[in-house]
mmCIF file of C-alpha atoms in Angstrom:
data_model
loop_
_atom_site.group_PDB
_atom_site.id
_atom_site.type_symbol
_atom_site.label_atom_id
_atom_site.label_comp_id
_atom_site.label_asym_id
_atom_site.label_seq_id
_atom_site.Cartn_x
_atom_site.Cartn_y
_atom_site.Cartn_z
ATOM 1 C CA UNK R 491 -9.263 -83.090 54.753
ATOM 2 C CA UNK R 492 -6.918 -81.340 52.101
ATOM 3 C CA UNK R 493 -6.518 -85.648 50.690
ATOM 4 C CA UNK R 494 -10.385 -85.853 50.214
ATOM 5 C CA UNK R 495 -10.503 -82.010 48.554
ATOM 6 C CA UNK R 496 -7.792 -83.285 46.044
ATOM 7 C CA UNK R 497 -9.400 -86.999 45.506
ATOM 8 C CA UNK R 498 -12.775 -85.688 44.840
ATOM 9 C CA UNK R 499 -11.203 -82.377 42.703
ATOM 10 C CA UNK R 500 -9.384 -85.109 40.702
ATOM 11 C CA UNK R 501 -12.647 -87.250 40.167
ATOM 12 C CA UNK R 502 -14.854 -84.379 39.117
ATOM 13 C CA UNK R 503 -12.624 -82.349 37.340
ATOM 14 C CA UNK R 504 -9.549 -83.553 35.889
ATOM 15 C CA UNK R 505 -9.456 -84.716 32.126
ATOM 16 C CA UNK R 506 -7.557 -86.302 29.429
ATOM 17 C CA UNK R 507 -6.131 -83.336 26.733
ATOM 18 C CA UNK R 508 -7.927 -85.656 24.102
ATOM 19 C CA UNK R 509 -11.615 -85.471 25.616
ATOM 20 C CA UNK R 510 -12.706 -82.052 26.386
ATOM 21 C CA UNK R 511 -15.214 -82.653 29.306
ATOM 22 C CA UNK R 512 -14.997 -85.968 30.138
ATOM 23 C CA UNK R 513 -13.606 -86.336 33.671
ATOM 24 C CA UNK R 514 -13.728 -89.917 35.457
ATOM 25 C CA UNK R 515 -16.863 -89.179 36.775
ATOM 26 C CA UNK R 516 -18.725 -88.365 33.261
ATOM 27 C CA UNK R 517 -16.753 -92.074 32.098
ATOM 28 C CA UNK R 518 -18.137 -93.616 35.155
ATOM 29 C CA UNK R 519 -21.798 -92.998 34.481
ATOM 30 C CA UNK R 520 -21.034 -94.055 30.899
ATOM 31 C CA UNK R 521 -19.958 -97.564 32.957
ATOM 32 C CA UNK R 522 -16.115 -97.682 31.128
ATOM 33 C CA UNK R 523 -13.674 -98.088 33.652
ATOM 34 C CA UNK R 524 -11.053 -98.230 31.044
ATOM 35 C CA UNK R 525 -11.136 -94.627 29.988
ATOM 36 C CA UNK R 526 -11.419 -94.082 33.913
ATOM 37 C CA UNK R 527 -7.829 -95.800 34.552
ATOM 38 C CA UNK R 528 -6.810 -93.922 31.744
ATOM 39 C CA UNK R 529 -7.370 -90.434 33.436
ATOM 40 C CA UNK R 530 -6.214 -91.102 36.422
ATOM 41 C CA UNK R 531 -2.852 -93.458 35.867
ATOM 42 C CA UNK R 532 -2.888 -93.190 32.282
ATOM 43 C CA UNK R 533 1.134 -92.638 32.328
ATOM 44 C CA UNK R 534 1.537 -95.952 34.584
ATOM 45 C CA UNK R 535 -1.021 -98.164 33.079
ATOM 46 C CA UNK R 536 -2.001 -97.362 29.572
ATOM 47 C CA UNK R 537 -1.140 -98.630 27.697
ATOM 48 C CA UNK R 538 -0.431 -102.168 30.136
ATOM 49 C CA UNK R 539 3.225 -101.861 30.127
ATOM 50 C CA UNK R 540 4.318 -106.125 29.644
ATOM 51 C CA UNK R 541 7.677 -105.233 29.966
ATOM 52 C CA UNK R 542 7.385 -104.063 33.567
ATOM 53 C CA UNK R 543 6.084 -106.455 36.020
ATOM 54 C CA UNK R 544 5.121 -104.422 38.844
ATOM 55 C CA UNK R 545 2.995 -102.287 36.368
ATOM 56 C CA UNK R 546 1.055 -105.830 34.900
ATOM 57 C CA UNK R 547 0.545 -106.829 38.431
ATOM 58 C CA UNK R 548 -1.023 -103.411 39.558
ATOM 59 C CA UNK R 549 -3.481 -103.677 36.813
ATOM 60 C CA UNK R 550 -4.344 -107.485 37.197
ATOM 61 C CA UNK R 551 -4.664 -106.857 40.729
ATOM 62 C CA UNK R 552 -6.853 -103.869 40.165
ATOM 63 C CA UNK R 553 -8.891 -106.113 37.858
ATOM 64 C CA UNK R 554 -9.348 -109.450 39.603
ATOM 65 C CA UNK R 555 -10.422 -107.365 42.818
ATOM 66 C CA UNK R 556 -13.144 -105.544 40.338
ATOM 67 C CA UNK R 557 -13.924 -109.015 38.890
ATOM 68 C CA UNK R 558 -14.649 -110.599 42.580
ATOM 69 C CA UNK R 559 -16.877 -107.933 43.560
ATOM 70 C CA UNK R 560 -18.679 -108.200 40.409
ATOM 71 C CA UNK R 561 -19.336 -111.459 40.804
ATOM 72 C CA UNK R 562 -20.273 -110.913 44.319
ATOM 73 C CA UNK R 563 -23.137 -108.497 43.659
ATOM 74 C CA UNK R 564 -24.328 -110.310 40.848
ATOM 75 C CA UNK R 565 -23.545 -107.623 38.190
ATOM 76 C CA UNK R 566 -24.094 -109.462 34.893
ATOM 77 C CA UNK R 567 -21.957 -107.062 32.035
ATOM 78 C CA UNK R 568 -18.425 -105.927 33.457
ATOM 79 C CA UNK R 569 -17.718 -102.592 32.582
ATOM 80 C CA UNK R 570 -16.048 -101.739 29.426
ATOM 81 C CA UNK R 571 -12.717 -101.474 29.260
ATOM 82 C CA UNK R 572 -11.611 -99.378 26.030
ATOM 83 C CA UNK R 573 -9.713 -96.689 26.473
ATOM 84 C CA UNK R 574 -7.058 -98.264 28.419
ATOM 85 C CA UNK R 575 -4.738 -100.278 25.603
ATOM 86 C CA UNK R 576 -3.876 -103.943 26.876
ATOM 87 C CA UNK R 577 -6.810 -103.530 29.443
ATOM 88 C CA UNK R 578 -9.578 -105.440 28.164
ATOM 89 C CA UNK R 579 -6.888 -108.849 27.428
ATOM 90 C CA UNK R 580 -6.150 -108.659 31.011
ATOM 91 C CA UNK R 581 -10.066 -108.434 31.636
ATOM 92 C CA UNK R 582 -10.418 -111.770 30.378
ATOM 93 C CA UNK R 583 -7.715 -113.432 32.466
ATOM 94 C CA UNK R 584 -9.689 -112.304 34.869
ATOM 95 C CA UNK R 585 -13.168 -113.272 34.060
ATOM 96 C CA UNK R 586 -12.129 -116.843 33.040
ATOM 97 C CA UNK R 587 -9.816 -117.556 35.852
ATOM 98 C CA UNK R 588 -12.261 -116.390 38.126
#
C-alpha cells in the first residue's frame, strides 16, 4: 500500500525545478510523454545517454513497447516527445522499424 501512496504522490505531485506546476500528470493531459520521462528518470534518461548502453536500451525498450500499443489501438499521432533530449530520434527508430 505504502508503493501505490508513493507512485501516485510521485505522479500527481512531483515536478521538474524548471516548471513550476507541471507534474507528470499535468504533461500527460498535454499528451508529451517526453517531458513525462523527464520528471520521473530525468537523471537516467535525459538527455539519452549513447555512451551507456543499458541506458539506450531502457529508453528504446520503453519506446518500441509505447509504439506497439499505439499501433494496436489505432492511435494515429504518437505523443510528443520534447522535453526529453535524444528522445524523439529514438522515436523514429521506432516508428519506422515498427
Amino acid at each position: 500500500s505504502w508503493a501505490w501512496g508513493v507512485g501516485i504522490y510521485i505522479w500527481m505531485e512531483f515536478m521538474n525545478k524548471e516548471e513550476e506546476g507541471m507534474t507528470s500528470h499535468v504533461h500527460a493531459l498535454n499528451g508529451n510523454f517526453g517531458k513525462i520521462v523527464n520528471i520521473l528518470n530525468g537523471g537516467s534518461e535525459c538527455p539519452v545517454k549513447d555512451d551507456d548502453p543499458w541506458y539506450t536500451q531502457a529508453v528504446i525498450n520503453r519506446l518500441n513497447h509505447y509504439c506497439h500499443a499505439a499501433k494496436v489501438v489505432g492511435v494515429a499521432q504518437l505523443l510528443d516527445m520534447s522535453g526529453c533530449d535524444g528522445m524523439e530520434a529514438l522515436l523514429q527508430t521506432c516508428t519506422t522499424d515498427g
